[in-house]
């Protein structure tokens, strides 16, 4: 039985109860497709010392590697299936792409505090001896996600909701399988994140406000 909080011992001065929060060097954000994760992350970074990075922006930091957005998109085509055989991936090409992102993350973090969407793992940041907080942005509104997907240039010709949901799931498979290739089978698993936001419940703007609080 839980103790009566009205009779709880006085905890003032007891270090175990008084740990202070310090904003981290890096915020890592994963998101479900059509959860507005990138929109929320960009908005959260406004008026903070954090710089926002995603795949496109990270690759701009490592043009000297020769890895392009097209290279990443080509790999992602193989990651769309829930049953994708990751052992059949072009390991040499994946390593080149992964090494490019690791270099980009290193360069981004040397510029200052940052928020990285989708391409980094906790281990990558810890290997740089930096602190981080991991965040997952979900959306529990199936119908809402379908409406957003239909506005995307990728899927704007699709009107059937079941087909749109299949497309959304495939986009999520890409994100999950990417993490698996990076050695972490933890995408969208609650225990793997410090904070989980449901943008259907908290909305885009309030979710951004909550995330913003981690950075100030």
C-alpha positions as a LaTeX table, in Angstrom:
\begin{tabular}{lrrr}
\hline
Residue & $x$ (\AA) & $y$ (\AA) & $z$ (\AA) \\
\hline
Unk1 & 0.00 & 0.00 & 0.00 \\
Unk2 & 1.27 & 3.48 & $-0.84$ \\
Unk3 & 2.34 & 5.69 & 2.03 \\
Unk4 & 0.15 & 8.63 & 2.96 \\
Unk5 & 1.83 & 11.57 & 1.24 \\
Unk6 & 0.54 & 13.87 & 3.98 \\
Unk7 & 2.81 & 12.06 & 6.40 \\
Unk8 & 5.84 & 11.79 & 4.12 \\
Unk9 & 9.16 & 12.54 & 5.73 \\
Unk10 & 10.70 & 15.95 & 5.22 \\
Unk11 & 12.98 & 15.63 & 2.18 \\
Unk12 & 14.57 & 19.08 & 2.18 \\
Unk13 & 18.33 & 18.75 & 2.00 \\
Unk14 & 18.29 & 15.07 & 1.01 \\
Unk15 & 20.28 & 14.93 & $-2.22$ \\
Unk16 & 18.44 & 11.92 & $-3.66$ \\
Unk17 & 15.24 & 14.00 & $-3.73$ \\
Unk18 & 16.76 & 17.25 & $-4.99$ \\
Unk19 & 18.62 & 16.49 & $-8.19$ \\
Unk20 & 18.55 & 19.58 & $-10.44$ \\
Unk21 & 17.65 & 19.41 & $-14.11$ \\
Unk22 & 20.27 & 20.66 & $-16.57$ \\
Unk23 & 19.44 & 20.99 & $-20.24$ \\
Unk24 & 21.53 & 18.58 & $-22.31$ \\
Unk25 & 24.01 & 19.11 & $-25.11$ \\
Unk26 & 21.70 & 17.32 & $-27.56$ \\
Unk27 & 17.99 & 16.63 & $-27.83$ \\
Unk28 & 17.27 & 13.51 & $-29.91$ \\
Unk29 & 13.81 & 13.37 & $-31.47$ \\
Unk30 & 12.26 & 10.36 & $-33.17$ \\
Unk31 & 8.76 & 10.70 & $-34.58$ \\
Unk32 & 6.05 & 8.71 & $-36.25$ \\
Unk33 & 5.22 & 9.76 & $-39.79$ \\
Unk34 & 2.54 & 12.48 & $-39.82$ \\
Unk35 & 2.91 & 13.17 & $-36.11$ \\
Unk36 & 4.28 & 16.63 & $-37.06$ \\
Unk37 & 7.55 & 15.72 & $-35.37$ \\
Unk38 & 9.77 & 17.93 & $-37.50$ \\
Unk39 & 7.35 & 20.87 & $-37.29$ \\
Unk40 & 7.23 & 20.52 & $-33.50$ \\
Unk41 & 11.02 & 20.21 & $-33.26$ \\
Unk42 & 11.68 & 23.28 & $-35.42$ \\
Unk43 & 9.19 & 25.36 & $-33.46$ \\
Unk44 & 10.60 & 24.16 & $-30.14$ \\
Unk45 & 14.08 & 25.39 & $-31.08$ \\
Unk46 & 12.90 & 28.97 & $-31.65$ \\
Unk47 & 14.46 & 31.47 & $-29.25$ \\
Unk48 & 16.83 & 28.90 & $-27.77$ \\
Unk49 & 20.53 & 28.19 & $-28.20$ \\
Unk50 & 19.67 & 24.91 & $-29.93$ \\
Unk51 & 20.04 & 24.43 & $-33.68$ \\
Unk52 & 17.67 & 22.09 & $-35.50$ \\
Unk53 & 19.06 & 19.33 & $-37.76$ \\
Unk54 & 17.43 & 16.59 & $-39.79$ \\
Unk55 & 18.71 & 14.35 & $-42.60$ \\
Unk56 & 18.86 & 17.11 & $-45.19$ \\
Unk57 & 20.54 & 19.64 & $-42.92$ \\
Unk58 & 23.01 & 17.10 & $-41.57$ \\
Unk59 & 24.10 & 16.09 & $-45.07$ \\
Unk60 & 24.76 & 19.74 & $-45.88$ \\
Unk61 & 27.48 & 19.61 & $-43.23$ \\
Unk62 & 29.28 & 16.72 & $-44.95$ \\
Unk63 & 29.16 & 17.48 & $-48.65$ \\
Unk64 & 32.81 & 16.45 & $-48.77$ \\
Unk65 & 31.79 & 12.82 & $-48.16$ \\
Unk66 & 29.89 & 12.68 & $-51.44$ \\
Unk67 & 26.81 & 11.20 & $-49.73$ \\
Unk68 & 23.61 & 12.83 & $-50.97$ \\
Unk69 & 19.91 & 12.84 & $-50.13$ \\
Unk70 & 19.38 & 10.61 & $-53.17$ \\
Unk71 & 21.75 & 8.01 & $-51.70$ \\
Unk72 & 19.72 & 7.96 & $-48.49$ \\
Unk73 & 16.42 & 7.75 & $-50.36$ \\
Unk74 & 17.71 & 4.82 & $-52.38$ \\
Unk75 & 18.59 & 2.95 & $-49.21$ \\
Unk76 & 15.24 & 3.80 & $-47.63$ \\
Unk77 & 13.38 & 2.13 & $-50.48$ \\
Unk78 & 14.75 & $-1.14$ & $-49.15$ \\
Unk79 & 13.61 & $-0.35$ & $-45.60$ \\
Unk80 & 9.90 & 0.22 & $-46.27$ \\
Unk81 & 8.77 & $-3.27$ & $-45.39$ \\
Unk82 & 8.07 & $-4.53$ & $-41.89$ \\
Unk83 & 9.67 & $-7.82$ & $-42.95$ \\
Unk84 & 12.66 & $-6.28$ & $-44.72$ \\
Unk85 & 15.67 & $-8.59$ & $-44.56$ \\
Unk86 & 18.26 & $-6.19$ & $-43.18$ \\
Unk87 & 20.97 & $-8.80$ & $-43.68$ \\
Unk88 & 20.55 & $-8.30$ & $-47.43$ \\
Unk89 & 21.23 & $-4.58$ & $-47.29$ \\
Unk90 & 24.28 & $-3.26$ & $-49.09$ \\
Unk91 & 26.43 & $-3.15$ & $-45.96$ \\
Unk92 & 29.22 & $-1.18$ & $-47.63$ \\
Unk93 & 26.84 & 1.53 & $-48.86$ \\
Unk94 & 25.03 & 1.68 & $-45.52$ \\
Unk95 & 28.36 & 2.09 & $-43.71$ \\
Unk96 & 29.26 & 5.00 & $-45.98$ \\
Unk97 & 25.93 & 6.65 & $-45.28$ \\
Unk98 & 26.09 & 5.97 & $-41.56$ \\
Unk99 & 29.66 & 7.26 & $-41.35$ \\
Unk100 & 28.55 & 10.43 & $-43.14$ \\
Unk101 & 25.79 & 11.00 & $-40.60$ \\
Unk102 & 28.12 & 10.29 & $-37.68$ \\
Unk103 & 30.57 & 12.85 & $-39.06$ \\
Unk104 & 27.73 & 15.32 & $-39.58$ \\
Unk105 & 26.54 & 14.82 & $-36.01$ \\
Unk106 & 30.07 & 15.42 & $-34.75$ \\
Unk107 & 30.32 & 18.62 & $-36.77$ \\
Unk108 & 26.86 & 19.77 & $-35.66$ \\
Unk109 & 27.61 & 19.24 & $-31.98$ \\
Unk110 & 30.91 & 21.11 & $-32.18$ \\
Unk111 & 28.93 & 24.15 & $-33.33$ \\
Unk112 & 26.88 & 24.14 & $-30.12$ \\
Unk113 & 23.79 & 22.63 & $-28.60$ \\
Unk114 & 21.42 & 21.05 & $-31.08$ \\
Unk115 & 18.26 & 19.08 & $-31.66$ \\
Unk116 & 18.64 & 16.18 & $-34.09$ \\
Unk117 & 15.62 & 14.59 & $-35.70$ \\
Unk118 & 15.68 & 10.93 & $-36.67$ \\
Unk119 & 19.31 & 10.18 & $-37.65$ \\
Unk120 & 21.14 & 9.99 & $-34.34$ \\
Unk121 & 21.12 & 7.41 & $-31.57$ \\
Unk122 & 21.79 & 7.82 & $-27.87$ \\
Unk123 & 24.93 & 5.74 & $-28.25$ \\
Unk124 & 26.29 & 8.05 & $-30.97$ \\
Unk125 & 25.92 & 11.04 & $-28.65$ \\
Unk126 & 27.35 & 9.24 & $-25.65$ \\
Unk127 & 30.36 & 8.21 & $-27.75$ \\
Unk128 & 31.03 & 11.94 & $-28.14$ \\
Unk129 & 30.94 & 12.31 & $-24.33$ \\
Unk130 & 27.90 & 14.57 & $-24.61$ \\
Unk131 & 24.67 & 14.56 & $-22.65$ \\
Unk132 & 21.35 & 13.99 & $-24.35$ \\
Unk133 & 17.64 & 13.55 & $-23.83$ \\
Unk134 & 15.64 & 11.27 & $-26.10$ \\
Unk135 & 12.11 & 12.17 & $-27.17$ \\
Unk136 & 9.45 & 10.30 & $-29.15$ \\
Unk137 & 6.63 & 12.18 & $-30.85$ \\
Unk138 & 3.64 & 10.01 & $-31.64$ \\
Unk139 & 0.14 & 10.63 & $-32.93$ \\
Unk140 & $-2.74$ & 8.44 & $-31.79$ \\
Unk141 & $-5.21$ & 9.94 & $-34.29$ \\
Unk142 & $-5.38$ & 7.59 & $-37.27$ \\
Unk143 & $-7.79$ & 9.77 & $-39.21$ \\
Unk144 & $-5.74$ & 12.88 & $-38.50$ \\
Unk145 & $-2.57$ & 11.20 & $-39.76$ \\
Unk146 & $-4.33$ & 10.19 & $-42.98$ \\
Unk147 & $-5.45$ & 13.78 & $-43.59$ \\
Unk148 & $-1.86$ & 14.99 & $-43.16$ \\
Unk149 & $-0.46$ & 12.23 & $-45.38$ \\
Unk150 & $-2.89$ & 13.21 & $-48.14$ \\
Unk151 & $-1.37$ & 16.71 & $-48.11$ \\
Unk152 & 2.12 & 15.36 & $-48.74$ \\
Unk153 & 3.42 & 15.52 & $-52.34$ \\
Unk154 & 4.22 & 11.82 & $-51.90$ \\
Unk155 & 0.65 & 10.75 & $-51.29$ \\
Unk156 & $-1.63$ & 13.58 & $-52.40$ \\
Unk157 & $-3.16$ & 11.46 & $-55.18$ \\
Unk158 & $-4.33$ & 8.81 & $-52.69$ \\
Unk159 & $-7.82$ & 9.22 & $-51.25$ \\
Unk160 & $-8.49$ & 5.81 & $-49.68$ \\
Unk161 & $-7.77$ & 5.91 & $-45.95$ \\
Unk162 & $-6.68$ & 2.26 & $-45.75$ \\
Unk163 & $-4.13$ & 2.84 & $-48.50$ \\
Unk164 & $-2.91$ & 5.98 & $-46.77$ \\
Unk165 & $-2.46$ & 4.06 & $-43.52$ \\
Unk166 & $-0.38$ & 1.46 & $-45.36$ \\
Unk167 & 1.83 & 4.27 & $-46.70$ \\
Unk168 & 2.15 & 5.78 & $-43.22$ \\
Unk169 & 3.14 & 2.40 & $-41.77$ \\
Unk170 & 5.77 & 1.97 & $-44.49$ \\
Unk171 & 7.27 & 5.35 & $-43.62$ \\
Unk172 & 7.44 & 4.23 & $-39.98$ \\
Unk173 & 9.09 & 0.95 & $-41.03$ \\
Unk174 & 11.86 & 3.01 & $-42.64$ \\
Unk175 & 12.53 & 4.81 & $-39.36$ \\
Unk176 & 12.38 & 1.62 & $-37.29$ \\
Unk177 & 14.59 & $-0.34$ & $-39.68$ \\
Unk178 & 17.13 & 2.48 & $-39.85$ \\
Unk179 & 17.56 & 2.25 & $-36.08$ \\
Unk180 & 17.93 & $-1.53$ & $-36.37$ \\
Unk181 & 20.70 & $-1.07$ & $-38.92$ \\
Unk182 & 22.35 & 1.29 & $-36.45$ \\
Unk183 & 22.25 & $-1.47$ & $-33.86$ \\
Unk184 & 19.27 & $-0.25$ & $-31.83$ \\
Unk185 & 15.96 & $-2.10$ & $-32.05$ \\
Unk186 & 14.30 & 0.51 & $-29.85$ \\
Unk187 & 12.33 & 2.80 & $-32.17$ \\
Unk188 & 8.96 & 3.78 & $-30.64$ \\
Unk189 & 9.52 & 1.60 & $-27.57$ \\
Unk190 & 8.44 & 3.53 & $-24.50$ \\
Unk191 & 11.28 & 2.40 & $-22.26$ \\
Unk192 & 13.82 & 3.80 & $-24.72$ \\
Unk193 & 12.76 & 7.45 & $-24.37$ \\
Unk194 & 12.96 & 10.05 & $-21.64$ \\
Unk195 & 9.84 & 11.81 & $-22.92$ \\
Unk196 & 6.95 & 10.75 & $-25.15$ \\
Unk197 & 4.54 & 13.28 & $-26.64$ \\
Unk198 & 1.26 & 12.46 & $-28.38$ \\
Unk199 & 0.63 & 15.34 & $-30.76$ \\
Unk200 & $-3.01$ & 14.30 & $-31.15$ \\
Unk201 & $-3.50$ & 15.03 & $-27.45$ \\
Unk202 & $-1.12$ & 17.93 & $-26.92$ \\
Unk203 & $-1.43$ & 19.50 & $-30.40$ \\
Unk204 & 1.43 & 20.79 & $-32.50$ \\
Unk205 & 1.94 & 24.08 & $-30.67$ \\
Unk206 & 1.64 & 22.84 & $-27.10$ \\
Unk207 & 3.88 & 19.86 & $-27.88$ \\
Unk208 & 6.45 & 22.38 & $-29.12$ \\
Unk209 & 6.08 & 24.37 & $-25.91$ \\
Unk210 & 6.70 & 21.25 & $-23.81$ \\
Unk211 & 9.76 & 20.34 & $-25.86$ \\
Unk212 & 10.95 & 23.94 & $-25.69$ \\
Unk213 & 11.06 & 23.71 & $-21.89$ \\
Unk214 & 13.83 & 21.10 & $-22.15$ \\
Unk215 & 16.08 & 23.67 & $-23.79$ \\
Unk216 & 15.78 & 26.70 & $-21.54$ \\
\hline
\end{tabular}
